[in-house]
């Protein structure tokens, strides 16, 4: 009878040890699940970062290519503008004064200049048009001779408004 309390105490001790071991195992399993979950979330985050980094690198490459194309387009535009200015300096346009003519009429190309066009005729004209009047515009005039061609030009562009005929030549077109 003396040993009964010892056996009971030993059984209580073993039961409490088993219960503690069971709770410890449960906490260990919960911790392992949390660690596994954290590792998988970390791996997913790493994959997202890698994917975003690849996209960023591709966008950087696209941006550099776009800047290079833009620079090339700007250089081409500058080249084109220079060629346009060079070709614009020698204006090859011919304005037709009128189409009425007889069988005996000949064609005459007369260069008409007006340096003061803006102040005497039309101040609202665009800069290129004013420059073309300063350089002179070529007009095709149909007349019997050069004198009649000049008379037709002076009827349309009078000298009192600053117009002057700077040259003439026969037109054979």
XYZ file of N, CA, C and O in Angstrom:
692
model
N 0.754 -1.163 0.000
C 0.000 0.000 0.000
C 0.815 1.258 0.000
O 0.272 2.278 -0.331
N 1.846 1.088 0.388
C 2.760 2.214 0.364
C 3.175 2.611 -1.045
O 3.522 3.754 -1.267
N 3.133 1.750 -1.922
C 3.627 2.038 -3.268
C 2.566 2.647 -4.173
O 2.879 3.184 -5.242
N 1.356 2.620 -3.776
C 0.276 3.159 -4.585
C 0.420 4.664 -4.838
O 0.220 5.094 -5.971
N 0.721 5.443 -3.874
C 0.882 6.863 -4.193
C 2.049 7.096 -5.144
O 2.009 8.017 -5.963
N 3.062 6.238 -5.056
C 4.197 6.418 -5.969
C 3.823 6.043 -7.395
O 4.228 6.705 -8.358
N 3.030 5.034 -7.523
C 2.595 4.595 -8.853
C 1.669 5.667 -9.431
O 1.771 6.023 -10.610
N 0.776 6.167 -8.570
C -0.131 7.218 -9.049
C 0.652 8.459 -9.477
O 0.364 9.063 -10.505
N 1.643 8.832 -8.686
C 2.465 9.995 -9.015
C 3.232 9.741 -10.306
O 3.381 10.636 -11.141
N 3.713 8.527 -10.483
C 4.450 8.202 -11.703
C 3.516 8.258 -12.911
O 3.879 8.759 -13.979
N 2.273 7.749 -12.748
C 1.310 7.791 -13.847
C 0.925 9.248 -14.179
O 0.810 9.624 -15.341
N 0.738 10.050 -13.161
C 0.424 11.476 -13.404
C 1.611 12.121 -14.099
O 1.456 12.910 -15.028
N 2.809 11.813 -13.672
C 4.007 12.377 -14.303
C 4.132 11.949 -15.759
O 4.427 12.745 -16.642
N 3.878 10.658 -16.035
C 3.958 10.153 -17.421
C 2.853 10.791 -18.247
O 3.076 11.174 -19.398
N 1.654 10.926 -17.696
C 0.549 11.529 -18.439
C 0.839 12.996 -18.754
O 0.614 13.474 -19.869
N 1.358 13.731 -17.748
C 1.673 15.134 -18.010
C 2.833 15.260 -19.005
O 2.848 16.148 -19.856
N 3.803 14.313 -18.918
C 4.903 14.326 -19.882
C 4.378 14.043 -21.292
O 4.757 14.703 -22.259
N 3.444 13.077 -21.422
C 2.869 12.737 -22.730
C 2.066 13.915 -23.277
O 2.123 14.240 -24.471
N 1.308 14.573 -22.388
C 0.520 15.728 -22.813
C 1.427 16.876 -23.259
O 1.199 17.502 -24.293
N 2.491 17.133 -22.506
C 3.453 18.176 -22.879
C 4.129 17.842 -24.196
O 4.332 18.712 -25.053
N 4.475 16.559 -24.353
C 5.114 16.132 -25.604
C 4.150 16.293 -26.770
O 4.542 16.766 -27.857
N 2.893 15.957 -26.563
C 1.881 16.108 -27.622
C 1.715 17.582 -27.997
O 1.667 17.927 -29.180
N 1.626 18.474 -27.009
C 1.490 19.917 -27.280
C 2.748 20.454 -27.980
O 2.662 21.276 -28.901
N 3.898 19.993 -27.554
C 5.148 20.423 -28.185
C 5.199 19.965 -29.632
O 5.636 20.709 -30.532
N 4.753 18.748 -29.908
C 4.736 18.228 -31.284
C 3.763 19.038 -32.147
O 4.052 19.348 -33.297
N 2.616 19.394 -31.554
C 1.633 20.206 -32.289
C 2.213 21.588 -32.617
O 2.068 22.076 -33.734
N 2.882 22.224 -31.649
C 3.525 23.527 -31.903
C 4.633 23.412 -32.944
O 4.794 24.286 -33.777
N 5.379 22.301 -32.879
C 6.446 22.088 -33.853
C 5.863 21.944 -35.261
O 6.387 22.526 -36.219
N 4.759 21.201 -35.385
C 4.116 21.017 -36.690
C 3.576 22.351 -37.210
O 3.732 22.683 -38.391
N 2.949 23.156 -36.335
C 2.436 24.473 -36.732
C 3.595 25.371 -37.183
O 3.490 26.078 -38.197
N 4.688 25.331 -36.479
C 5.860 26.147 -36.852
C 6.419 25.706 -38.195
O 6.790 26.541 -39.039
N 6.494 24.381 -38.401
C 6.981 23.871 -39.694
C 6.076 24.333 -40.836
O 6.548 24.712 -41.907
N 4.752 24.287 -40.634
C 3.803 24.739 -41.666
C 3.991 26.229 -41.961
O 3.972 26.653 -43.116
N 4.176 27.030 -40.911
C 4.405 28.462 -41.106
C 5.703 28.711 -41.870
O 5.760 29.565 -42.740
N 6.750 27.973 -41.521
C 8.040 28.139 -42.210
C 7.899 27.741 -43.676
O 8.365 28.449 -44.579
N 7.225 26.629 -43.939
C 7.002 26.180 -45.318
C 6.194 27.215 -46.094
O 6.518 27.546 -47.243
N 5.159 27.749 -45.463
C 4.340 28.781 -46.102
C 5.167 30.035 -46.377
O 5.083 30.627 -47.458
N 5.994 30.435 -45.437
C 6.840 31.627 -45.617
C 7.854 31.417 -46.737
O 8.100 32.312 -47.541
N 8.426 30.220 -46.786
C 9.400 29.913 -47.854
C 8.716 29.958 -49.213
O 9.262 30.517 -50.178
N 7.525 29.386 -49.329
C 6.834 29.411 -50.630
C 6.428 30.833 -51.009
O 6.523 31.215 -52.182
N 5.975 31.652 -50.021
C 5.651 33.061 -50.324
C 6.896 33.814 -50.759
O 6.866 34.619 -51.677
N 8.024 33.537 -50.077
C 9.291 34.188 -50.433
C 9.688 33.800 -51.849
O 10.091 34.656 -52.654
N 9.551 32.530 -52.204
C 9.913 32.071 -53.555
C 9.008 32.723 -54.605
O 9.476 33.142 -55.659
N 7.718 32.820 -54.306
C 6.791 33.478 -55.231
C 7.160 34.955 -55.396
O 7.129 35.498 -56.506
N 7.527 35.599 -54.293
C 7.935 37.010 -54.347
C 9.209 37.165 -55.178
O 9.325 38.089 -55.978
N 10.153 36.247 -54.991
C 11.398 36.286 -55.769
C 11.091 36.131 -57.255
O 11.651 36.842 -58.097
N 10.183 35.231 -57.605
C 9.800 35.037 -59.011
C 9.143 36.291 -59.580
O 9.412 36.689 -60.710
N 8.268 36.931 -58.780
C 7.643 38.182 -59.248
C 8.692 39.261 -59.456
O 8.663 39.998 -60.444
N 9.652 39.362 -58.540
C 10.706 40.374 -58.668
C 11.550 40.100 -59.915
O 11.886 41.029 -60.666
N 11.876 38.832 -60.157
C 12.653 38.481 -61.357
C 11.888 38.836 -62.624
O 12.445 39.386 -63.574
N 10.574 38.533 -62.640
C 9.747 38.834 -63.810
C 9.679 40.348 -64.049
O 9.823 40.824 -65.165
N 9.502 41.103 -62.973
C 9.448 42.570 -63.078
C 10.809 43.120 -63.508
O 10.894 44.049 -64.315
N 11.889 42.533 -63.003
C 13.235 42.978 -63.392
C 13.472 42.728 -64.880
O 14.031 43.587 -65.580
N 13.044 41.562 -65.388
C 13.186 41.286 -66.829
C 12.385 42.292 -67.649
O 12.861 42.805 -68.658
N 11.156 42.577 -67.189
C 10.321 43.556 -67.906
C 10.966 44.935 -67.873
O 10.965 45.661 -68.873
N 11.548 45.299 -66.738
C 12.214 46.602 -66.619
C 13.422 46.683 -67.544
O 13.641 47.702 -68.203
N 14.198 45.610 -67.594
C 15.354 45.588 -68.504
C 14.900 45.701 -69.955
O 15.512 46.415 -70.757
N 13.817 45.008 -70.313
C 13.294 45.084 -71.682
C 12.795 46.497 -71.986
O 13.037 47.031 -73.069
N 12.118 47.109 -71.020
C 11.641 48.481 -71.224
C 12.810 49.441 -71.371
O 12.750 50.378 -72.172
N 13.874 49.223 -70.603
C 15.067 50.057 -70.741
C 15.673 49.920 -72.125
O 16.062 50.911 -72.749
N 15.732 48.703 -72.620
C 16.250 48.469 -73.971
C 15.344 49.132 -75.009
O 15.826 49.772 -75.955
N 14.032 48.977 -74.850
C 13.082 49.618 -75.769
C 13.229 51.137 -75.739
O 13.173 51.798 -76.785
N 13.426 51.697 -74.554
C 13.586 53.142 -74.412
C 14.853 53.615 -75.120
O 14.828 54.621 -75.832
N 15.954 52.876 -74.940
C 17.197 53.257 -75.631
C 17.021 53.178 -77.134
O 17.465 54.071 -77.871
N 16.347 52.127 -77.623
C 16.095 52.006 -79.062
C 15.216 53.145 -79.563
O 15.449 53.696 -80.645
N 14.194 53.492 -78.792
C 13.301 54.594 -79.194
C 14.064 55.912 -79.232
O 13.873 56.720 -80.140
N 14.928 56.147 -78.246
C 15.727 57.378 -78.249
C 16.662 57.413 -79.450
O 16.861 58.456 -80.063
N 17.252 56.265 -79.784
C 18.146 56.202 -80.931
C 17.369 56.480 -82.232
O 17.807 57.254 -83.082
N 16.163 55.876 -82.353
C 15.336 56.146 -83.539
C 14.911 57.608 -83.599
O 14.882 58.210 -84.671
N 14.595 58.192 -82.434
C 14.204 59.605 -82.381
C 15.360 60.483 -82.837
O 15.168 61.425 -83.624
N 16.567 60.182 -82.351
C 17.733 60.976 -82.752
C 17.973 60.860 -84.247
O 18.272 61.861 -84.917
N 17.819 59.653 -84.787
C 18.009 59.470 -86.227
C 16.938 60.222 -87.016
O 17.229 60.835 -88.048
N 15.696 60.197 -86.518
C 14.606 60.917 -87.197
C 14.851 62.423 -87.143
O 14.604 63.137 -88.127
N 15.341 62.924 -86.005
C 15.638 64.356 -85.899
C 16.751 64.742 -86.858
O 16.687 65.796 -87.497
N 17.777 63.890 -86.975
C 18.860 64.185 -87.916
C 18.340 64.184 -89.354
O 18.704 65.045 -90.158
N 17.455 63.228 -89.669
C 16.872 63.177 -91.008
C 16.021 64.417 -91.269
O 16.043 64.971 -92.378
N 15.281 64.873 -90.252
C 14.465 66.090 -90.399
C 15.349 67.315 -90.635
O 15.030 68.148 -91.484
N 16.425 67.409 -89.867
C 17.340 68.532 -90.059
C 17.938 68.510 -91.461
O 18.033 69.548 -92.124
N 18.316 67.320 -91.919
C 18.875 67.188 -93.266
C 17.838 67.601 -94.308
O 18.147 68.343 -95.253
N 16.609 67.143 -94.111
C 15.540 67.496 -95.045
C 15.264 69.001 -95.033
O 15.085 69.610 -96.088
N 15.258 69.611 -93.834
C 15.043 71.055 -93.750
C 16.158 71.821 -94.460
O 15.894 72.806 -95.153
N 17.393 71.355 -94.307
C 18.507 72.017 -94.985
C 18.367 71.875 -96.498
O 18.611 72.832 -97.238
N 17.967 70.680 -96.947
C 17.784 70.499 -98.393
C 16.628 71.350 -98.904
O 16.691 71.897 -100.003
N 15.550 71.465 -98.087
C 14.425 72.307 -98.497
C 14.844 73.779 -98.587
O 14.453 74.484 -99.517
N 15.641 74.231 -97.599
C 16.122 75.609 -97.647
C 17.004 75.826 -98.866
O 16.910 76.860 -99.534
N 17.849 74.847 -99.156
C 18.737 74.978 -100.314
C 17.946 74.998 -101.615
O 18.239 75.778 -102.516
N 16.926 74.144 -101.700
C 16.133 74.142 -102.930
C 15.191 75.335 -102.983
O 14.844 75.810 -104.056
N 14.781 75.838 -101.810
C 13.879 76.993 -101.768
C 14.575 78.275 -102.154
O 13.946 79.243 -102.575
N 15.905 78.317 -102.004
C 16.619 79.544 -102.338
C 16.573 79.802 -103.844
O 16.588 80.936 -104.281
N 16.528 78.761 -104.630
C 16.398 78.922 -106.075
C 14.961 78.558 -106.439
O 14.671 77.429 -106.795
N 14.069 79.526 -106.311
C 12.655 79.287 -106.564
C 12.444 79.080 -108.061
O 12.718 79.961 -108.863
N 11.938 77.921 -108.423
C 11.771 77.581 -109.834
C 10.310 77.684 -110.279
O 9.975 77.290 -111.387
N 9.474 78.210 -109.421
C 8.067 78.316 -109.784
C 7.869 79.378 -110.862
O 8.555 80.399 -110.888
N 6.907 79.101 -111.714
C 6.518 80.051 -112.753
C 5.022 80.292 -112.589
O 4.227 79.360 -112.611
N 4.657 81.559 -112.413
C 3.250 81.945 -112.285
C 2.745 82.350 -113.660
O 3.435 83.040 -114.413
N 1.538 81.932 -113.990
C 0.951 82.275 -115.283
C 0.074 83.497 -115.070
O -0.848 83.472 -114.260
N 0.392 84.573 -115.820
C -0.380 85.808 -115.676
C -1.805 85.600 -116.191
O -2.770 85.921 -115.514
N -1.943 85.079 -117.405
C -3.252 84.687 -117.929
C -3.042 83.681 -119.062
O -1.956 83.560 -119.599
N -4.094 82.963 -119.373
C -4.006 81.939 -120.415
C -4.492 82.445 -121.776
O -4.391 81.720 -122.765
N -5.000 83.661 -121.825
C -5.530 84.176 -123.082
C -4.380 84.537 -124.017
O -3.449 85.231 -123.633
N -4.472 84.038 -125.246
C -3.437 84.356 -126.232
C -3.974 84.121 -127.629
O -4.946 83.408 -127.841
N -3.295 84.740 -128.570
C -3.634 84.543 -129.993
C -2.570 83.638 -130.601
O -1.578 83.296 -129.955
N -2.765 83.289 -131.872
C -1.806 82.409 -132.534
C -0.452 83.095 -132.724
O 0.574 82.446 -132.789
N -0.447 84.427 -132.797
C 0.798 85.168 -133.017
C 1.547 85.468 -131.723
O 2.689 85.925 -131.769
N 0.911 85.226 -130.566
C 1.567 85.532 -129.290
C 2.714 84.569 -129.019
O 2.679 83.401 -129.399
N 3.718 85.096 -128.323
C 4.869 84.310 -127.885
C 4.892 84.349 -126.356
O 4.410 85.285 -125.733
N 5.521 83.336 -125.781
C 5.634 83.293 -124.325
C 6.855 84.068 -123.853
O 7.929 84.007 -124.443
N 6.666 84.832 -122.761
C 7.752 85.613 -122.164
C 7.792 85.327 -120.667
O 6.762 85.328 -120.008
N 8.991 85.066 -120.167
C 9.176 84.901 -118.728
C 9.744 86.203 -118.183
O 10.839 86.614 -118.555
N 8.981 86.869 -117.332
C 9.399 88.143 -116.748
C 9.562 87.971 -115.241
O 8.683 87.415 -114.571
N 10.678 88.437 -114.688
C 10.917 88.375 -113.239
C 10.445 89.698 -112.644
O 10.964 90.766 -112.969
N 9.458 89.614 -111.732
C 8.873 90.790 -111.091
C 9.324 90.798 -109.628
O 9.202 89.813 -108.918
N 9.846 91.963 -109.189
C 10.378 92.111 -107.843
C 9.634 93.239 -107.145
O 9.264 94.230 -107.776
N 9.422 93.064 -105.823
C 8.872 94.145 -105.015
C 9.485 94.018 -103.619
O 9.055 93.210 -102.805
N 10.486 94.828 -103.345
C 11.195 94.768 -102.071
C 10.316 95.269 -100.935
O 10.382 94.779 -99.811
N 9.451 96.238 -101.200
C 8.583 96.837 -100.175
C 7.165 96.283 -100.219
O 6.206 97.003 -99.927
N 7.004 95.026 -100.581
C 5.673 94.441 -100.725
C 4.873 94.549 -99.424
O 3.687 94.869 -99.447
N 5.514 94.289 -98.296
C 4.805 94.308 -97.010
C 4.246 95.692 -96.699
O 3.117 95.834 -96.239
N 5.024 96.731 -96.939
C 4.566 98.078 -96.580
C 3.648 98.690 -97.636
O 2.796 99.499 -97.310
N 3.802 98.299 -98.895
C 3.025 98.953 -99.960
C 1.798 98.171 -100.407
O 0.853 98.751 -100.926
N 1.807 96.844 -100.244
C 0.713 96.048 -100.793
C -0.017 95.256 -99.702
O -1.192 95.451 -99.466
N 0.710 94.334 -99.017
C 0.044 93.439 -98.071
C 0.997 93.108 -96.933
O 1.903 92.298 -97.094
N 0.765 93.679 -95.779
C 1.640 93.440 -94.623
C 1.361 92.093 -93.971
O 2.210 91.565 -93.266
N 0.221 91.492 -94.205
C -0.145 90.239 -93.560
C 0.360 89.001 -94.280
O 0.039 87.887 -93.891
N 1.148 89.152 -95.307
C 1.644 88.018 -96.071
C 2.681 87.245 -95.259
O 3.410 87.822 -94.460
N 2.752 85.949 -95.464
C 3.699 85.114 -94.706
C 5.137 85.441 -95.095
O 5.407 85.984 -96.162
N 6.044 85.086 -94.206
C 7.469 85.400 -94.406
C 8.029 84.789 -95.695
O 8.704 85.478 -96.449
N 7.774 83.512 -95.992
C 8.301 82.954 -97.239
C 7.762 83.662 -98.493
O 8.476 83.857 -99.459
N 6.482 84.049 -98.444
C 5.903 84.739 -99.600
C 6.539 86.121 -99.775
O 6.830 86.545 -100.902
N 6.769 86.828 -98.663
C 7.440 88.137 -98.754
C 8.851 87.987 -99.303
O 9.296 88.797 -100.134
N 9.542 86.935 -98.863
C 10.893 86.683 -99.376
C 10.875 86.383 -100.866
O 11.785 86.794 -101.601
N 9.839 85.666 -101.328
C 9.774 85.360 -102.763
C 9.571 86.636 -103.579
O 10.077 86.749 -104.690
N 8.855 87.639 -103.030
C 8.708 88.908 -103.739
C 10.035 89.675 -103.738
O 10.355 90.356 -104.700
N 10.812 89.553 -102.673
C 12.108 90.239 -102.636
C 13.084 89.623 -103.634
O 13.845 90.338 -104.278
N 13.070 88.277 -103.739
C 13.951 87.599 -104.705
C 13.437 87.768 -106.124
O 14.213 87.780 -107.058
N 12.137 87.886 -106.262
C 11.517 88.027 -107.578
C 10.739 86.782 -107.943
O 11.194 85.666 -107.719
N 9.573 87.016 -108.515
C 8.735 85.920 -108.989
C 8.733 85.928 -110.509
O 8.703 86.981 -111.133
N 8.750 84.720 -111.083
C 8.742 84.603 -112.544
C 7.314 84.404 -113.029
O 6.595 83.570 -112.512
N 6.944 85.201 -114.023
C 5.598 85.137 -114.591
C 5.684 84.799 -116.065
O 6.520 85.349 -116.794
N 4.796 83.907 -116.512
C 4.667 83.588 -117.927
C 3.590 84.502 -118.499
O 2.460 84.518 -118.032
N 3.990 85.285 -119.505
C 3.073 86.246 -120.127
C 3.040 85.961 -121.622
O 4.086 85.819 -122.257
N 1.831 85.904 -122.181
C 1.672 85.703 -123.622
C 1.438 87.061 -124.271
O 0.513 87.777 -123.925
N 2.314 87.417 -125.225
C 2.184 88.705 -125.915
C 2.911 88.627 -127.257
O 3.700 87.708 -127.509
N 2.652 89.653 -128.109
C 3.299 89.688 -129.425
C 4.806 89.910 -129.306
O 5.582 89.326 -130.037
N 5.201 90.780 -128.370
C 6.627 91.061 -128.180
C 6.884 91.364 -126.695
O 5.970 91.398 -125.882
N 8.143 91.617 -126.369
C 8.523 91.848 -124.982
C 7.872 93.108 -124.437
O 7.455 93.158 -123.276
N 7.753 94.145 -125.266
C 7.148 95.402 -124.823
C 5.703 95.184 -124.382
O 5.274 95.679 -123.336
N 4.931 94.435 -125.183
C 3.534 94.153 -124.840
C 3.455 93.283 -123.564
O 2.562 93.468 -122.735
N 4.422 92.365 -123.405
C 4.452 91.528 -122.207
C 4.682 92.397 -120.977
O 4.022 92.219 -119.943
N 5.598 93.368 -121.079
C 5.862 94.281 -119.958
C 4.619 95.128 -119.655
O 4.321 95.396 -118.493
N 3.903 95.555 -120.699
C 2.684 96.333 -120.484
C 1.634 95.518 -119.723
O 0.970 96.039 -118.821
N 1.504 94.238 -120.066
C 0.550 93.382 -119.351
C 0.956 93.224 -117.879
O 0.116 93.285 -116.984
N 2.242 93.043 -117.642
C 2.730 92.899 -116.259
C 2.474 94.183 -115.478
O 2.005 94.153 -114.337
N 2.794 95.342 -116.087
C 2.599 96.616 -115.386
C 1.121 96.918 -115.140
O 0.787 97.602 -114.166
N 0.232 96.375 -115.991
C -1.202 96.555 -115.752
C -1.623 95.779 -114.497
O -2.456 96.250 -113.723
N -1.033 94.610 -114.299
C -1.386 93.796 -113.134
C -0.575 94.183 -111.889
O -1.072 94.175 -110.778
N 0.709 94.516 -112.072
C 1.614 94.877 -110.988
C 2.209 96.259 -111.279
O 3.284 96.372 -111.872
N 1.523 97.329 -110.872
C 1.950 98.681 -111.223
C 3.230 99.124 -110.507
O 3.511 98.704 -109.383
N 3.991 99.974 -111.161
C 5.257 100.468 -110.605
C 5.025 101.361 -109.388
O 5.868 101.426 -108.502
N 3.872 102.061 -109.333
C 3.630 102.952 -108.198
C 3.423 102.181 -106.882
O 3.455 102.775 -105.814
N 3.230 100.862 -106.939
C 3.131 100.037 -105.737
C 4.442 99.313 -105.441
O 4.499 98.444 -104.590
N 5.490 99.681 -106.161
C 6.813 99.134 -105.869
C 7.230 97.950 -106.716
O 8.309 97.403 -106.518
N 6.413 97.551 -107.684
C 6.769 96.410 -108.530
C 7.728 96.865 -109.625
O 7.585 97.957 -110.182
N 8.693 96.000 -109.934
C 9.648 96.316 -111.006
C 9.967 95.034 -111.746
O 10.107 93.963 -111.160
N 10.099 95.141 -113.062
C 10.487 93.997 -113.883
C 12.017 93.997 -113.940
O 12.633 94.941 -114.393
N 12.620 92.905 -113.463
C 14.082 92.832 -113.368
C 14.693 92.066 -114.518
O 15.899 92.134 -114.719
N 13.944 91.331 -115.249
C 14.515 90.602 -116.377
C 13.431 89.925 -117.176
O 12.320 89.727 -116.700
N 13.773 89.629 -118.423
C 12.816 88.928 -119.262
C 13.581 88.009 -120.193
O 14.739 88.248 -120.529
N 12.883 86.978 -120.618
C 13.460 86.054 -121.595
C 12.331 85.386 -122.331
O 11.220 85.291 -121.844
N 12.645 84.931 -123.506
C 11.633 84.268 -124.328
C 11.348 82.882 -123.761
O 12.245 82.210 -123.254
N 10.076 82.504 -123.834
C 9.660 81.209 -123.310
C 9.375 80.299 -124.469
O 8.587 80.618 -125.346
N 10.012 79.156 -124.480
C 9.798 78.233 -125.587
C 9.295 76.890 -125.048
O 9.885 75.850 -125.268
N 8.252 76.918 -124.330
C 7.760 75.675 -123.721
C 6.475 75.347 -124.237
O 5.710 74.646 -124.453
